[in-house]
XYZ file of C-alpha atoms in Angstrom:
190
model
C -22.936 -32.408 59.765
C -25.674 -30.485 59.609
C -26.325 -30.930 63.129
C -22.877 -29.927 63.886
C -23.635 -27.034 61.411
C -26.341 -25.607 63.776
C -24.903 -26.590 66.903
C -21.825 -24.308 65.646
C -23.538 -21.445 64.385
C -26.272 -21.984 67.939
C -22.932 -21.564 69.980
C -21.717 -18.273 67.896
C -24.793 -16.222 68.158
C -25.066 -16.948 72.078
C -21.240 -15.530 72.713
C -23.200 -12.163 70.921
C -26.102 -12.254 72.667
C -26.588 -9.597 74.842
C -30.626 -9.717 75.712
C -31.123 -10.047 79.248
C -33.884 -10.634 81.685
C -33.390 -10.349 85.609
C -35.055 -11.491 88.477
C -34.265 -9.744 92.480
C -36.225 -10.551 95.307
C -35.729 -10.128 98.775
C -38.265 -11.102 101.917
C -40.919 -8.578 100.420
C -39.905 -6.777 97.279
C -39.793 -8.365 93.928
C -37.545 -6.421 90.994
C -38.079 -7.718 86.883
C -36.369 -6.453 84.171
C -35.720 -6.900 80.548
C -32.981 -5.307 78.287
C -33.115 -5.491 74.429
C -29.494 -5.806 72.820
C -30.740 -3.164 69.712
C -27.742 -4.447 67.463
C -29.698 -7.838 67.277
C -32.122 -5.792 65.465
C -30.732 -3.416 62.918
C -27.139 -3.764 61.636
C -25.964 -0.426 61.728
C -25.692 -0.352 65.229
C -23.135 -2.395 66.943
C -24.080 -5.112 69.280
C -24.183 -4.588 72.598
C -23.457 -0.782 72.609
C -27.473 0.000 72.923
C -30.200 -1.033 74.822
C -33.420 -0.587 75.357
C -35.437 -2.129 78.715
C -38.068 -1.845 80.894
C -38.392 -2.363 85.047
C -40.914 -3.146 87.399
C -40.273 -2.747 91.226
C -43.205 -4.108 93.423
C -41.753 -2.642 96.419
C -43.351 -3.249 100.280
C -43.472 -0.814 102.933
C -40.826 -2.046 105.085
C -37.691 -1.013 102.903
C -39.463 2.486 102.451
C -40.625 5.266 104.766
C -43.792 4.980 103.693
C -47.029 3.470 105.172
C -48.464 2.854 101.689
C -45.908 2.528 98.561
C -47.160 2.714 95.157
C -45.355 0.022 92.535
C -42.522 1.249 90.678
C -42.096 1.285 86.658
C -39.564 2.452 84.062
C -38.331 2.939 80.576
C -34.621 2.942 80.485
C -32.407 3.807 77.374
C -28.476 2.464 77.715
C -25.280 3.075 75.477
C -22.383 1.448 76.497
C -18.952 0.617 75.486
C -16.423 -1.122 76.180
C -13.502 0.422 77.804
C -11.059 -2.653 78.118
C -11.773 -6.362 78.069
C -12.583 -6.399 81.411
C -14.538 -2.906 81.900
C -17.882 -1.308 80.405
C -19.407 1.944 80.620
C -22.714 2.911 79.886
C -24.532 6.333 79.772
C -28.115 6.107 80.208
C -31.597 7.865 80.645
C -34.781 6.368 82.191
C -38.047 7.889 82.915
C -39.511 6.257 86.185
C -43.170 6.101 87.392
C -45.448 5.830 90.760
C -48.912 6.719 90.507
C -47.975 10.242 91.733
C -44.227 10.468 90.658
C -42.739 11.351 87.355
C -39.185 11.966 86.480
C -36.637 11.471 83.956
C -32.729 10.431 85.548
C -29.757 10.779 83.342
C -26.869 8.302 84.564
C -23.530 6.485 84.323
C -23.270 2.295 84.838
C -20.363 0.625 85.296
C -19.483 -3.357 84.888
C -15.883 -4.519 85.933
C -14.969 -8.117 85.665
C -12.766 -9.317 88.523
C -9.528 -11.021 88.022
C -10.293 -13.991 90.550
C -8.474 -16.945 88.715
C -11.435 -19.682 89.796
C -13.481 -21.154 86.758
C -16.282 -19.115 87.173
C -16.211 -15.306 86.576
C -17.052 -12.929 88.572
C -18.372 -9.254 87.996
C -19.073 -6.456 90.194
C -21.278 -3.215 88.827
C -22.483 -0.043 90.429
C -24.659 2.725 88.654
C -26.006 5.867 89.800
C -28.833 8.104 88.210
C -30.213 11.270 89.333
C -33.090 13.804 88.257
C -32.908 17.102 89.840
C -36.190 19.477 90.152
C -36.245 20.317 85.982
C -36.092 16.634 84.777
C -39.360 15.718 87.788
C -42.534 16.180 86.367
C -46.244 15.549 88.046
C -45.578 15.855 91.851
C -42.014 15.071 91.573
C -39.100 17.271 93.077
C -36.146 14.789 92.564
C -34.845 11.477 92.032
C -31.765 9.550 93.242
C -31.121 6.016 92.598
C -27.432 3.747 93.591
C -26.720 0.388 92.882
C -24.357 -1.771 93.765
C -23.845 -5.381 92.355
C -21.948 -8.697 92.396
C -22.737 -11.663 89.761
C -21.110 -14.713 89.351
C -21.343 -16.558 85.670
C -22.417 -20.044 87.531
C -23.171 -21.053 83.806
C -22.745 -19.271 80.420
C -24.743 -16.700 80.266
C -26.734 -17.536 83.637
C -25.893 -15.115 86.443
C -26.621 -15.093 90.430
C -26.797 -12.284 91.393
C -26.433 -10.024 94.370
C -27.267 -6.585 95.239
C -28.118 -3.330 97.262
C -30.245 -1.046 95.580
C -30.751 2.305 97.279
C -34.320 4.900 95.670
C -35.029 8.177 96.876
C -38.448 9.464 95.169
C -38.561 13.074 97.004
C -41.870 15.357 95.891
C -42.417 18.569 96.261
C -44.166 18.298 99.817
C -41.401 15.720 101.094
C -38.769 13.157 100.853
C -39.646 9.965 100.626
C -37.071 6.827 100.772
C -38.941 4.615 98.270
C -36.627 1.382 98.629
C -33.404 0.439 100.272
C -33.432 -3.074 100.347
C -30.465 -5.697 99.799
C -31.601 -8.200 97.521
C -30.366 -11.179 95.683
C -31.666 -12.953 92.327
C -30.667 -14.180 88.856
C -29.932 -12.703 85.674
C -30.106 -14.620 81.804
C -28.407 -13.265 78.544
C -29.833 -14.567 75.733
């Protein structure tokens, strides 16, 4: 009996779990990211609505227009809402950094569950973040990032991801395409 209660409780918790960890790779880039669902730490916050996260991108010169490229780090904040059972909309902010580039872009993220009749659910997502000159610090002039992803939930809370990422870290004296690449990876919810 105790075993059944524990398994039922564990299953119920996993339904509401939204912490995530993600690894994205291609032939030369490595991206690691994690997000914490603040609703799991604070009873006053609804689960799956407020997220704090971090990201690290070890990019390669092959997907950039500069010869020597610095690693990219970011802290992010996202407020998200379920508009319908198949559609989520979120607004967020980031603090990103390379060796001599710092900006605070604001943006929007959307996720839509495709109405596929197969046993594997598919999701399409997109995000757009931008920082004009007023939100760009150090030697930065502006920042623009957009992404498109396709995710398949292979097993419960484990997603196979394929995506496209474009990041411009524009400096005061020149425009730099920091990274433009296709990638694939794994995403875990817990």
